[in-house]
CSV table of C-alpha atoms (C1' of nucleotides) in Angstrom, one decimal:
chain,number,residue,atom,x,y,z
A,122,MET,CA,-37.4,-14.0,-8.5
A,123,ASN,CA,-33.9,-15.0,-9.0
A,124,THR,CA,-31.9,-12.0,-9.9
A,125,ALA,CA,-28.8,-14.0,-10.1
A,126,ILE,CA,-26.3,-13.2,-12.8
A,127,ASP,CA,-25.8,-16.8,-13.6
A,128,PRO,CA,-29.1,-18.7,-13.2
A,129,GLY,CA,-28.0,-21.7,-15.0
A,130,SER,CA,-26.1,-24.7,-13.9
A,131,ARG,CA,-28.4,-26.2,-11.4
A,132,ALA,CA,-30.3,-23.8,-9.3
A,133,SER,CA,-32.1,-26.1,-7.0
A,134,SER,CA,-34.1,-24.5,-4.2
A,135,TYR,CA,-31.7,-24.6,-1.2
A,136,HIS,CA,-28.3,-25.9,-2.2
A,137,HIS,CA,-26.9,-23.8,-5.0
A,138,GLY,CA,-24.4,-26.4,-6.4
A,139,ASP,CA,-21.5,-23.9,-7.1
A,140,LEU,CA,-22.3,-20.8,-5.2
A,141,ARG,CA,-18.6,-19.9,-4.4
A,142,GLU,CA,-17.9,-19.4,-8.2
A,143,ALA,CA,-21.2,-17.7,-8.7
A,144,LEU,CA,-20.3,-15.3,-5.9
A,145,LEU,CA,-17.0,-14.6,-7.4
A,146,ALA,CA,-18.4,-14.0,-10.8
A,147,ALA,CA,-21.2,-11.7,-9.4
A,148,ALA,CA,-18.5,-9.8,-7.4
A,149,GLU,CA,-16.4,-9.1,-10.5
A,150,THR,CA,-19.4,-7.9,-12.3
A,151,LEU,CA,-20.2,-5.5,-9.5
A,152,LEU,CA,-16.6,-4.5,-9.3
A,153,GLU,CA,-16.3,-3.6,-12.9
A,154,ARG,CA,-19.6,-1.9,-12.8
A,155,GLY,CA,-19.4,0.2,-9.6
A,156,GLY,CA,-15.7,0.0,-8.5
A,157,VAL,CA,-14.5,-1.2,-5.1
A,158,PRO,CA,-17.2,0.6,-3.1
A,159,ALA,CA,-19.8,-1.5,-4.9
A,160,LEU,CA,-18.2,-4.6,-3.5
A,161,THR,CA,-20.5,-5.3,-0.7
A,162,LEU,CA,-21.2,-8.7,1.0
A,163,ARG,CA,-24.9,-8.0,0.7
A,164,ALA,CA,-24.8,-6.7,-2.8
A,165,VAL,CA,-22.9,-9.7,-3.9
A,166,ALA,CA,-25.4,-12.0,-2.2
A,167,ARG,CA,-28.2,-10.1,-3.9
A,168,ALA,CA,-26.6,-10.3,-7.3
A,169,ALA,CA,-26.2,-14.1,-6.7
A,170,GLY,CA,-29.8,-14.5,-5.5
A,171,VAL,CA,-28.9,-15.8,-2.1
A,172,SER,CA,-29.4,-14.5,1.4
A,173,HIS,CA,-27.2,-11.8,2.9
A,174,ALA,CA,-25.2,-14.1,5.0
A,175,ALA,CA,-24.4,-16.8,2.5
A,176,PRO,CA,-21.2,-15.3,1.3
A,177,ALA,CA,-19.7,-15.4,4.8
A,178,HIS,CA,-19.9,-19.1,4.8
A,179,HIS,CA,-17.6,-19.5,1.8
A,180,PHE,CA,-15.3,-16.6,2.4
A,181,GLY,CA,-15.4,-15.9,6.1
A,182,ASP,CA,-15.7,-12.2,5.8
A,183,LEU,CA,-15.6,-9.3,3.2
A,184,THR,CA,-11.8,-9.4,3.3
A,185,GLY,CA,-11.9,-13.0,2.5
A,186,LEU,CA,-14.1,-12.4,-0.7
A,187,LEU,CA,-11.9,-9.5,-1.9
A,188,SER,CA,-8.8,-11.4,-1.3
A,189,GLU,CA,-10.1,-14.4,-3.3
A,190,LEU,CA,-11.2,-12.2,-6.1
A,191,ALA,CA,-7.8,-10.4,-6.0
A,192,ALA,CA,-6.2,-13.9,-6.4
A,193,VAL,CA,-8.2,-14.5,-9.5
A,194,GLY,CA,-6.8,-11.2,-10.9
A,195,PHE,CA,-3.3,-12.1,-10.2
A,196,THR,CA,-3.5,-15.4,-11.8
A,197,ARG,CA,-5.1,-13.9,-14.8
A,198,LEU,CA,-2.3,-11.3,-14.8
A,199,GLY,CA,0.3,-13.9,-14.6
A,200,ALA,CA,-1.2,-15.9,-17.5
A,201,GLY,CA,-1.2,-12.6,-19.6
A,202,PHE,CA,2.5,-12.3,-18.9
A,203,ASP,CA,3.0,-15.9,-20.1
A,204,ALA,CA,1.0,-15.3,-23.2
A,205,ALA,CA,2.8,-12.1,-24.0
A,206,MET,CA,6.3,-13.7,-23.6
A,207,ALA,CA,5.1,-16.7,-25.6
A,208,GLY,CA,4.0,-14.5,-28.4
A,209,ALA,CA,6.9,-12.2,-28.4
A,210,GLY,CA,10.0,-12.9,-30.4
A,211,SER,CA,13.5,-13.2,-29.1
A,212,GLU,CA,14.6,-9.5,-29.5
A,213,PRO,CA,15.0,-8.0,-26.0
A,214,ALA,CA,13.3,-4.6,-26.9
A,215,ALA,CA,10.3,-6.4,-28.5
A,216,ARG,CA,10.0,-8.7,-25.3
A,217,LEU,CA,10.1,-5.7,-23.0
A,218,THR,CA,7.4,-3.8,-25.0
A,219,ALA,CA,5.3,-6.9,-25.1
A,220,MET,CA,5.6,-7.3,-21.3
A,221,GLY,CA,4.8,-3.6,-20.6
A,222,LYS,CA,1.8,-3.8,-23.0
A,223,ALA,CA,0.6,-6.9,-21.3
A,224,TYR,CA,0.6,-5.2,-17.9
A,225,VAL,CA,-1.2,-2.1,-19.0
A,226,ALA,CA,-3.6,-4.0,-21.2
A,227,PHE,CA,-4.8,-6.0,-18.3
A,228,ALA,CA,-5.2,-2.9,-16.2
A,229,ARG,CA,-7.2,-1.3,-18.9
A,230,ALA,CA,-9.3,-4.3,-19.6
A,231,HIS,CA,-10.1,-5.0,-15.9
A,232,PRO,CA,-9.7,-1.7,-14.2
A,233,GLY,CA,-11.8,-2.6,-11.1
A,234,LEU,CA,-10.0,-5.9,-10.6
A,235,PHE,CA,-6.6,-4.2,-11.2
A,236,VAL,CA,-7.4,-1.5,-8.5
A,237,LEU,CA,-8.6,-4.2,-6.1
A,238,MET,CA,-5.5,-6.2,-6.5
A,239,PHE,CA,-3.4,-3.3,-5.0
A,240,ARG,CA,-5.8,-2.1,-2.4
A,241,SER,CA,-3.9,-3.9,0.2
A,242,GLU,CA,-5.7,-2.6,3.2
A,243,ARG,CA,-8.8,-4.5,2.3
A,244,LEU,CA,-6.9,-7.7,1.4
A,245,ASP,CA,-5.4,-10.5,3.5
A,246,ALA,CA,-2.1,-11.2,1.9
A,247,SER,CA,-1.5,-14.2,4.0
A,248,ARG,CA,-4.5,-15.9,2.4
A,249,PRO,CA,-3.0,-19.0,0.5
A,250,ALA,CA,-4.8,-18.4,-2.7
A,251,LEU,CA,-3.7,-14.7,-2.8
A,252,ARG,CA,-0.2,-15.3,-1.5
A,253,ASP,CA,0.4,-18.0,-4.2
A,254,ALA,CA,-1.1,-16.0,-7.1
A,255,THR,CA,0.9,-12.8,-6.1
A,256,THR,CA,4.2,-14.6,-6.0
A,257,ALA,CA,3.6,-16.4,-9.1
A,258,ALA,CA,2.7,-13.2,-11.0
A,259,GLY,CA,5.6,-11.4,-9.4
A,260,LEU,CA,8.0,-14.0,-10.5
A,261,ALA,CA,6.7,-14.1,-14.0
A,262,LEU,CA,7.1,-10.3,-14.1
A,263,ARG,CA,10.7,-10.3,-12.8
A,264,THR,CA,11.9,-13.1,-15.0
A,265,ALA,CA,10.1,-11.5,-18.1
A,266,ILE,CA,11.9,-8.2,-17.3
A,267,ALA,CA,15.2,-9.9,-16.7
A,268,ARG,CA,15.1,-11.7,-20.0
A,269,THR,CA,14.7,-8.4,-21.9
A,270,ARG,CA,18.2,-7.6,-21.3
A,271,PRO,CA,20.9,-9.3,-23.4
A,272,SER,CA,23.7,-9.5,-20.9
A,273,ALA,CA,22.1,-9.2,-17.6
A,274,THR,CA,24.5,-11.2,-15.7
A,275,ASP,CA,27.3,-8.7,-15.8
A,276,ASP,CA,25.1,-5.9,-14.4
A,277,ALA,CA,25.8,-4.4,-10.9
A,278,PRO,CA,23.3,-5.6,-8.4
A,279,LEU,CA,22.1,-2.1,-8.0
A,280,GLN,CA,21.5,-1.5,-11.7
A,281,ALA,CA,19.9,-5.0,-12.1
A,282,VAL,CA,17.5,-4.4,-9.3
A,283,ALA,CA,16.9,-0.8,-10.6
A,284,ARG,CA,16.1,-2.1,-14.0
A,285,ILE,CA,13.4,-4.4,-12.7
A,286,ALA,CA,12.0,-1.9,-10.2
A,287,GLY,CA,12.1,1.0,-12.7
A,288,LEU,CA,10.2,-1.0,-15.4
A,289,TRP,CA,7.7,-2.3,-13.0
A,290,SER,CA,7.2,1.1,-11.4
A,291,LEU,CA,6.9,2.7,-14.8
A,292,VAL,CA,4.1,0.3,-16.2
A,293,HIS,CA,2.3,0.2,-12.8
A,294,GLY,CA,2.3,3.9,-12.4
A,295,PHE,CA,1.1,4.4,-16.0
A,296,SER,CA,-1.7,1.9,-15.5
A,297,VAL,CA,-2.7,3.6,-12.3
A,298,LEU,CA,-2.6,7.1,-13.6
A,299,LEU,CA,-4.4,5.9,-16.9
A,300,ILE,CA,-7.3,4.3,-14.8
A,301,ASP,CA,-7.5,7.3,-12.7
A,302,ASN,CA,-7.8,9.6,-15.7
A,303,ARG,CA,-5.0,11.7,-14.4
A,304,LEU,CA,-3.2,11.8,-17.8
A,305,GLY,CA,-6.0,13.6,-19.6
A,306,GLY,CA,-4.0,16.7,-20.3
A,307,LEU,CA,-0.9,14.8,-21.4
A,308,LEU,CA,-2.9,12.5,-23.7
A,309,GLY,CA,-4.6,15.5,-25.2
A,310,ALA,CA,-1.2,16.9,-26.1
A,311,LEU,CA,-0.4,13.9,-28.3
A,312,PRO,CA,-0.3,14.2,-32.0
A,313,PRO,CA,-3.7,13.2,-33.5
A,314,GLY,CA,-4.0,9.5,-33.8
A,315,ASP,CA,-1.7,8.6,-30.9
A,316,ASP,CA,-3.4,6.6,-28.2
A,317,PRO,CA,-2.2,5.5,-24.7
A,318,ASP,CA,-0.6,2.4,-26.4
A,319,THR,CA,1.5,4.6,-28.7
A,320,LEU,CA,2.5,6.6,-25.6
A,321,LEU,CA,3.5,3.5,-23.6
A,322,ALA,CA,5.5,2.3,-26.5
A,323,ALA,CA,7.3,5.5,-26.7
A,324,MET,CA,8.0,5.5,-22.9
A,325,LEU,CA,9.3,2.0,-23.0
A,326,ASP,CA,11.4,2.9,-26.1
A,327,ALA,CA,13.1,5.7,-24.1
A,328,VAL,CA,13.8,3.4,-21.3
A,329,SER,CA,15.2,0.6,-23.4
A,330,ILE,CA,17.8,2.8,-24.8
A,331,GLU,CA,20.4,1.3,-22.4
A,332,ASP,CA,19.9,-2.0,-24.3
A,333,GLY,CA,22.0,-2.9,-27.3
A,334,GLY,CA,22.5,0.8,-28.1
A,335,ARG,CA,19.4,1.6,-29.9
A,336,GLN,CA,18.9,5.3,-30.2
A,337,VAL,CA,15.9,7.6,-30.5
A,338,ALA,CA,17.8,10.1,-32.7
A,339,ASP,CA,15.2,10.9,-35.2
B,102,MET,CA,-14.1,15.4,28.5
B,103,ASN,CA,-12.6,16.9,25.4
B,104,THR,CA,-10.8,14.1,23.6
B,105,ALA,CA,-9.9,16.7,20.8
B,106,ILE,CA,-6.5,16.3,19.4
B,107,ASP,CA,-6.0,20.1,19.5
B,108,PRO,CA,-7.8,21.4,22.6
B,109,GLY,CA,-6.0,24.8,22.4
B,110,SER,CA,-7.0,27.9,20.5
B,111,ARG,CA,-10.3,28.7,22.1
B,112,ALA,CA,-12.5,25.9,23.1
B,113,SER,CA,-15.5,27.7,24.2
B,114,SER,CA,-18.5,25.5,25.1
B,115,TYR,CA,-20.5,25.6,21.9
B,116,HIS,CA,-18.8,27.3,19.1
B,117,HIS,CA,-15.4,25.8,18.5
B,118,GLY,CA,-13.6,28.7,17.0
B,119,ASP,CA,-11.9,27.0,14.2
B,120,LEU,CA,-13.6,23.5,13.9
B,121,ARG,CA,-12.9,23.3,10.2
B,122,GLU,CA,-9.2,23.2,10.6
B,123,ALA,CA,-9.4,21.1,13.8
B,124,LEU,CA,-11.5,18.5,11.8
B,125,LEU,CA,-9.0,18.4,9.0
B,126,ALA,CA,-6.0,17.9,11.4
B,127,ALA,CA,-7.9,15.3,13.3
B,128,ALA,CA,-8.8,13.5,9.9
B,129,GLU,CA,-5.2,13.6,8.9
B,130,THR,CA,-4.0,12.0,12.2
B,131,LEU,CA,-6.6,9.3,11.8
B,132,LEU,CA,-5.7,8.8,8.2
B,133,GLU,CA,-2.0,8.3,8.9
B,134,ARG,CA,-2.7,6.1,11.9
B,135,GLY,CA,-5.4,3.8,10.3
B,136,GLY,CA,-5.3,4.4,6.6
B,137,VAL,CA,-8.4,5.5,4.5
B,138,PRO,CA,-10.8,3.0,6.2
B,139,ALA,CA,-10.3,4.9,9.5
B,140,LEU,CA,-11.5,8.1,7.9
B,141,THR,CA,-15.0,8.1,9.2
B,142,LEU,CA,-17.2,11.2,9.7
B,143,ARG,CA,-18.1,10.0,13.1
B,144,ALA,CA,-14.6,9.1,14.0
B,145,VAL,CA,-13.3,12.4,12.9
B,146,ALA,CA,-16.0,14.1,15.0
B,147,ARG,CA,-15.0,12.0,18.1
B,148,ALA,CA,-11.3,12.9,17.6
B,149,ALA,CA,-12.3,16.5,17.5
B,150,GLY,CA,-14.5,16.3,20.4
B,151,VAL,CA,-17.7,17.3,18.6
B,152,SER,CA,-21.0,15.7,17.8
B,153,HIS,CA,-21.3,13.3,15.0
B,154,ALA,CA,-23.1,15.6,12.6
B,155,ALA,CA,-20.7,18.5,13.2
B,156,PRO,CA,-18.5,17.7,10.2
B,157,ALA,CA,-21.3,17.6,7.8
B,158,HIS,CA,-21.9,21.3,8.3
B,159,HIS,CA,-18.4,22.2,7.2
B,160,PHE,CA,-17.9,19.6,4.5
B,161,GLY,CA,-21.2,18.5,3.4
B,162,ASP,CA,-20.6,14.8,3.4
B,163,LEU,CA,-17.7,12.5,3.7
B,164,THR,CA,-16.6,13.0,0.1
B,165,GLY,CA,-16.4,16.7,0.9
B,166,LEU,CA,-14.1,16.1,3.9
B,167,LEU,CA,-11.9,13.6,2.0
B,168,SER,CA,-11.6,16.0,-0.9
B,169,GLU,CA,-10.6,19.0,1.2
B,170,LEU,CA,-8.0,16.7,2.9
B,171,ALA,CA,-6.7,15.6,-0.6
B,172,ALA,CA,-6.5,19.2,-1.5
B,173,VAL,CA,-4.2,19.9,1.4
B,174,GLY,CA,-2.1,17.0,0.3
B,175,PHE,CA,-1.8,18.2,-3.3
B,176,THR,CA,-1.0,21.8,-2.1
B,177,ARG,CA,1.8,20.3,0.2
B,178,LEU,CA,3.1,18.2,-2.6
B,179,GLY,CA,3.3,21.2,-4.9
B,180,ALA,CA,5.2,23.2,-2.2
B,181,GLY,CA,7.5,20.1,-2.0
B,182,PHE,CA,8.2,20.4,-5.9
B,183,ASP,CA,9.0,24.2,-5.7
B,184,ALA,CA,11.3,23.7,-2.7
B,185,ALA,CA,13.1,20.8,-4.5
B,186,MET,CA,13.5,22.8,-7.7
B,187,ALA,CA,14.7,25.8,-5.6
B,188,GLY,CA,17.2,23.8,-3.9
B,189,ALA,CA,18.5,21.9,-6.9
B,190,GLY,CA,21.2,23.4,-9.0
B,191,SER,CA,20.9,24.1,-12.8
B,192,GLU,CA,22.3,20.7,-14.1
B,193,PRO,CA,19.3,18.8,-15.7
B,194,ALA,CA,20.1,15.4,-14.3
B,195,ALA,CA,20.3,16.8,-10.8
B,196,ARG,CA,17.0,18.7,-11.2
B,197,LEU,CA,15.4,15.6,-12.3
B,198,THR,CA,16.7,13.5,-9.5
B,199,ALA,CA,15.6,16.1,-7.1
B,200,MET,CA,12.0,16.2,-8.5
B,201,GLY,CA,11.7,12.5,-8.3
B,202,LYS,CA,13.0,12.5,-4.8
B,203,ALA,CA,10.6,15.1,-3.7
B,204,TYR,CA,7.7,13.0,-5.2
B,205,VAL,CA,8.7,9.8,-3.4
B,206,ALA,CA,9.7,11.5,-0.2
B,207,PHE,CA,6.2,13.1,0.1
B,208,ALA,CA,4.7,9.7,-0.5
B,209,ARG,CA,6.9,8.1,2.2
B,210,ALA,CA,6.4,10.9,4.6
B,211,HIS,CA,2.5,11.0,4.3
B,212,PRO,CA,1.6,7.5,3.0
B,213,GLY,CA,-2.0,7.8,4.0
B,214,LEU,CA,-2.4,11.3,2.6
B,215,PHE,CA,-0.7,10.2,-0.7
B,216,VAL,CA,-3.0,7.2,-1.0
B,217,LEU,CA,-6.1,9.3,-0.4
B,218,MET,CA,-5.1,11.8,-3.0
B,219,PHE,CA,-5.3,9.2,-5.6
B,220,ARG,CA,-8.3,7.5,-4.4
B,221,SER,CA,-10.5,9.1,-7.0
B,222,GLU,CA,-13.6,7.1,-6.3
B,223,ARG,CA,-14.0,8.7,-2.8
B,224,LEU,CA,-13.2,12.1,-4.0
B,225,ASP,CA,-15.1,14.9,-5.8
B,226,ALA,CA,-12.5,16.3,-8.4
B,227,SER,CA,-14.9,19.1,-9.2
B,228,ARG,CA,-14.6,20.6,-5.6
B,229,PRO,CA,-12.8,24.0,-6.1
B,230,ALA,CA,-10.2,23.5,-3.5
B,231,LEU,CA,-9.2,20.0,-4.9
B,232,ARG,CA,-9.4,21.1,-8.5
B,233,ASP,CA,-7.0,24.0,-8.0
B,234,ALA,CA,-4.6,22.1,-5.8
B,235,THR,CA,-4.3,19.3,-8.3
B,236,THR,CA,-3.9,21.4,-11.4
B,237,ALA,CA,-1.3,23.6,-9.5
B,238,ALA,CA,0.7,20.5,-8.4
B,239,GLY,CA,0.3,19.0,-11.9
B,240,LEU,CA,1.6,22.1,-13.6
B,241,ALA,CA,4.6,22.2,-11.1
B,242,LEU,CA,5.3,18.6,-11.9
B,243,ARG,CA,5.2,19.1,-15.7
B,244,THR,CA,7.4,22.2,-15.8
B,245,ALA,CA,9.8,20.7,-13.4
B,246,ILE,CA,10.2,17.7,-15.7
B,247,ALA,CA,10.3,19.8,-18.8
B,248,ARG,CA,13.2,21.8,-17.4
B,249,THR,CA,15.3,18.8,-16.8
B,250,ARG,CA,15.9,18.3,-20.3
B,251,PRO,CA,18.4,20.9,-21.9
B,252,SER,CA,16.9,21.2,-25.4
B,253,ALA,CA,13.3,20.3,-25.0
B,254,THR,CA,11.9,22.4,-27.6
B,255,ASP,CA,13.3,20.3,-30.5
B,256,ASP,CA,11.7,17.2,-29.3
B,257,ALA,CA,9.0,15.6,-31.3
B,258,PRO,CA,5.6,15.9,-29.5
B,259,LEU,CA,5.3,12.2,-28.8
B,260,GLN,CA,8.7,12.0,-27.2
B,261,ALA,CA,8.1,15.2,-25.2
B,262,VAL,CA,5.0,13.8,-23.8
B,263,ALA,CA,6.5,10.4,-23.3
B,264,ARG,CA,9.3,11.9,-21.2
B,265,ILE,CA,6.9,13.6,-18.9
B,266,ALA,CA,4.4,10.7,-18.7
B,267,GLY,CA,7.2,8.2,-18.3
B,268,LEU,CA,8.9,10.0,-15.4
B,269,TRP,CA,5.6,10.7,-13.7
B,270,SER,CA,4.6,7.2,-14.1
B,271,LEU,CA,7.9,5.9,-12.7
B,272,VAL,CA,7.9,8.0,-9.6
B,273,HIS,CA,4.2,7.4,-9.0
B,274,GLY,CA,4.4,3.7,-9.5
B,275,PHE,CA,7.5,3.5,-7.3
B,276,SER,CA,5.7,5.4,-4.5
B,277,VAL,CA,2.6,3.2,-4.7
B,278,LEU,CA,4.5,0.0,-4.8
B,279,LEU,CA,6.8,1.2,-2.0
B,280,ILE,CA,3.9,2.2,0.3
B,281,ASP,CA,2.2,-1.1,-0.6
B,282,ASN,CA,5.3,-3.0,0.5
B,283,ARG,CA,5.4,-4.8,-2.9
B,284,LEU,CA,9.1,-4.2,-3.4
B,285,GLY,CA,10.2,-6.2,-0.4
B,286,GLY,CA,11.8,-8.9,-2.4
B,287,LEU,CA,13.6,-6.5,-4.7
B,288,LEU,CA,14.7,-4.2,-1.7
B,289,GLY,CA,16.2,-7.3,-0.1
B,290,ALA,CA,18.3,-7.9,-3.1
B,291,LEU,CA,20.0,-4.7,-3.0
B,292,PRO,CA,23.6,-4.5,-1.9
B,293,PRO,CA,23.8,-4.0,1.8
B,294,GLY,CA,23.5,-0.4,2.7
B,295,ASP,CA,21.4,0.7,-0.2
B,296,ASP,CA,17.9,2.0,0.7
B,297,PRO,CA,14.9,3.0,-1.4
B,298,ASP,CA,16.5,6.4,-2.0
B,299,THR,CA,19.6,4.7,-3.6
B,300,LEU,CA,17.3,2.5,-5.6
B,301,LEU,CA,15.4,5.5,-6.9
B,302,ALA,CA,18.4,7.4,-7.8
B,303,ALA,CA,19.6,4.4,-9.8
B,304,MET,CA,16.2,4.2,-11.5
B,305,LEU,CA,16.3,7.9,-12.4
B,306,ASP,CA,19.8,7.7,-13.5
B,307,ALA,CA,19.1,5.0,-16.0
B,308,VAL,CA,16.2,6.9,-17.4
B,309,SER,CA,18.1,10.1,-17.6
B,310,ILE,CA,20.6,8.5,-19.9
B,311,GLU,CA,19.0,10.2,-22.8
B,312,ASP,CA,20.0,13.6,-21.4
B,313,GLY,CA,23.3,15.1,-22.5
B,314,GLY,CA,24.9,11.7,-23.2
B,315,ARG,CA,25.7,10.6,-19.7
B,316,GLN,CA,26.5,7.0,-19.5
B,317,VAL,CA,26.2,4.3,-16.9
B,318,ALA,CA,29.2,2.5,-18.3
B,319,ASP,CA,30.9,1.6,-15.0
C,154,DG,C1',-30.9,45.0,23.6
C,155,DG,C1',-33.0,42.2,20.3
C,156,DA,C1',-33.1,39.8,15.9
C,157,DT,C1',-30.6,37.0,12.5
C,158,DG,C1',-27.8,33.7,10.7
C,159,DA,C1',-23.9,30.7,11.5
C,160,DT,C1',-22.6,26.9,14.3
C,161,DC,C1',-23.3,22.8,16.7
C,162,DT,C1',-26.4,19.0,18.9
C,163,DT,C1',-29.9,15.6,19.2
C,164,DG,C1',-32.6,12.1,17.1
C,165,DA,C1',-33.8,9.3,13.5
C,166,DC,C1',-33.6,6.0,9.3
C,167,DA,C1',-31.5,2.9,6.0
C,168,DG,C1',-27.5,0.2,4.8
C,169,DT,C1',-23.6,-2.4,6.1
C,170,DG,C1',-20.4,-6.3,8.4
C,171,DA,C1',-20.4,-9.8,11.5
C,172,DC,C1',-22.2,-13.2,14.5
C,173,DA,C1',-25.6,-16.8,16.5
C,174,DA,C1',-29.1,-19.9,15.8
C,175,DG,C1',-32.0,-22.5,13.0
C,176,DA,C1',-33.7,-24.7,8.5
C,177,DT,C1',-32.7,-27.6,4.6
C,178,DC,C1',-30.5,-30.8,1.9
C,179,DG,C1',-27.2,-34.7,0.5
C,180,DG,C1',-24.4,-38.6,1.3
C,181,DG,C1',-22.6,-42.2,3.9
C,182,DC,C1',-23.2,-45.7,7.5
C,183,DG,C1',-26.0,-48.9,10.1
D,253,DC,C1',-33.9,-49.0,3.2
D,254,DG,C1',-33.9,-45.7,6.9
D,255,DC,C1',-31.5,-42.5,9.6
D,256,DC,C1',-28.1,-39.6,11.1
D,257,DC,C1',-24.5,-36.0,10.4
D,258,DG,C1',-22.3,-32.3,8.4
D,259,DA,C1',-22.2,-29.1,4.8
D,260,DT,C1',-24.9,-25.4,3.0
D,261,DC,C1',-27.9,-21.6,3.2
D,262,DT,C1',-31.6,-18.6,5.8
D,263,DT,C1',-33.3,-15.7,9.5
D,264,DG,C1',-32.6,-12.6,13.1
D,265,DT,C1',-30.0,-9.5,15.6
D,266,DC,C1',-26.4,-5.9,17.1
D,267,DA,C1',-23.1,-2.2,16.6
D,268,DC,C1',-21.6,1.0,13.4
D,269,DT,C1',-21.8,4.1,9.5
D,270,DG,C1',-23.5,8.2,6.4
D,271,DT,C1',-27.3,11.3,5.8
D,272,DC,C1',-31.0,14.2,6.7
D,273,DA,C1',-34.3,17.0,9.7
D,274,DA,C1',-35.1,19.6,13.6
D,275,DG,C1',-33.8,22.1,17.5
D,276,DA,C1',-30.3,24.5,20.7
D,277,DT,C1',-26.7,27.9,21.2
D,278,DC,C1',-23.9,31.6,20.3
D,279,DA,C1',-21.7,35.8,17.9
D,280,DT,C1',-22.6,39.8,15.5
D,281,DC,C1',-24.8,43.6,13.6
D,282,DC,C1',-28.3,47.2,13.5
DNA sequence: GGATGATCTTGACAGTGACAAGATCGGGCG
DNA sequence: CGCCCGATCTTGTCACTGTCAAGATCATCC
């Protein structure tokens, strides 16, 4: 009668063996399938094949479970940044595009997780796992952006901060609007064959004009 | 015994008189006070001083109430756009800044409402009031952005769409991150005296470079 | 003045988070 | 080897929620 998502490992009768990870995996499946509202302590317990109170033992309460799951997401996002920066060349504009693409690609690949990661009213930001993961990902993002500008040191403080905040806002807002399907009309106005990736590249290209003097001028 | 937020108008015993508006007002108060989780059919009913099932008569279910409230928000946002465009001059860069400021100002003035407006899983986008309000606000936003570029007609389609999507994404992402307090570190790095408005202006200034040839070059 | 329909209340049911108490199991200590 | 202790999981319960059904109240129109 085990409706568990992962019935493998060592499902003894009582002690599960690795229930904590199984619960997180089940939660992620439910999240991507039904969004944040589907993330219920009891639903997660059902999906993992345990009693309704089992998750509380590992995560305390629902906020704890959601926070740990969000931490997984931030860790994964940070890893995506690192991979994108490692794969990109040394040219600033290319690095910037790679970073933006990594951000949006993560959001599109795991929309439920991405939404959860920024639903702060359901999370406990002071939880160590979440706090560490967010700061790590934020640091990776900021350094990645900072390195996409050749001569960043001579920027005025306001301009330097504006560059980071602007790019972050751009890719974050685009991800949110894309997931929410708010860009339907705009995407429909694109030339045939152009997808969101093309649009993102064009957006980043427009912003990166202030780099070495690259011009759009067709 | 009436714990209603608005005990005025004509609180007869049974028929409220304008319960629908009173419920929406109570809901907005609860929303701004406790965020989306505080928006409960029963809590709204309590705040309005009516029985727990009264809201269902006017809005059908919780999704209906949230959708109507979100519609109020979109209408207000659209009005903010119009006011900003009316108050701005004719210079493209100034109009763009005014539009962005109006967007972010609305989000900061009504953070709960703004968050609700984009929590699509709790809304019914097909509800007439919400559908009309969103399309009206979206149209106002797009035309406002389009008019911030002098020679918009000779843009390539991709660039034209990228300009609109980019600016929308920028102001939306900034609003979201600001409300979520994700920009704490960056705001702390600003020169003393600079606030989020200054940062937004700098961000928009950097983006608007591709306008008439305005340069940052200090 | 009475019927009719809109408006609001009362009551009930299933689902949820949270807590308390108990059952089960594994590992370490005698 | 036997036993105890703590971690793990279950069962039971309570308050709260959304939703529905049925009834009470009132305004309006004929």
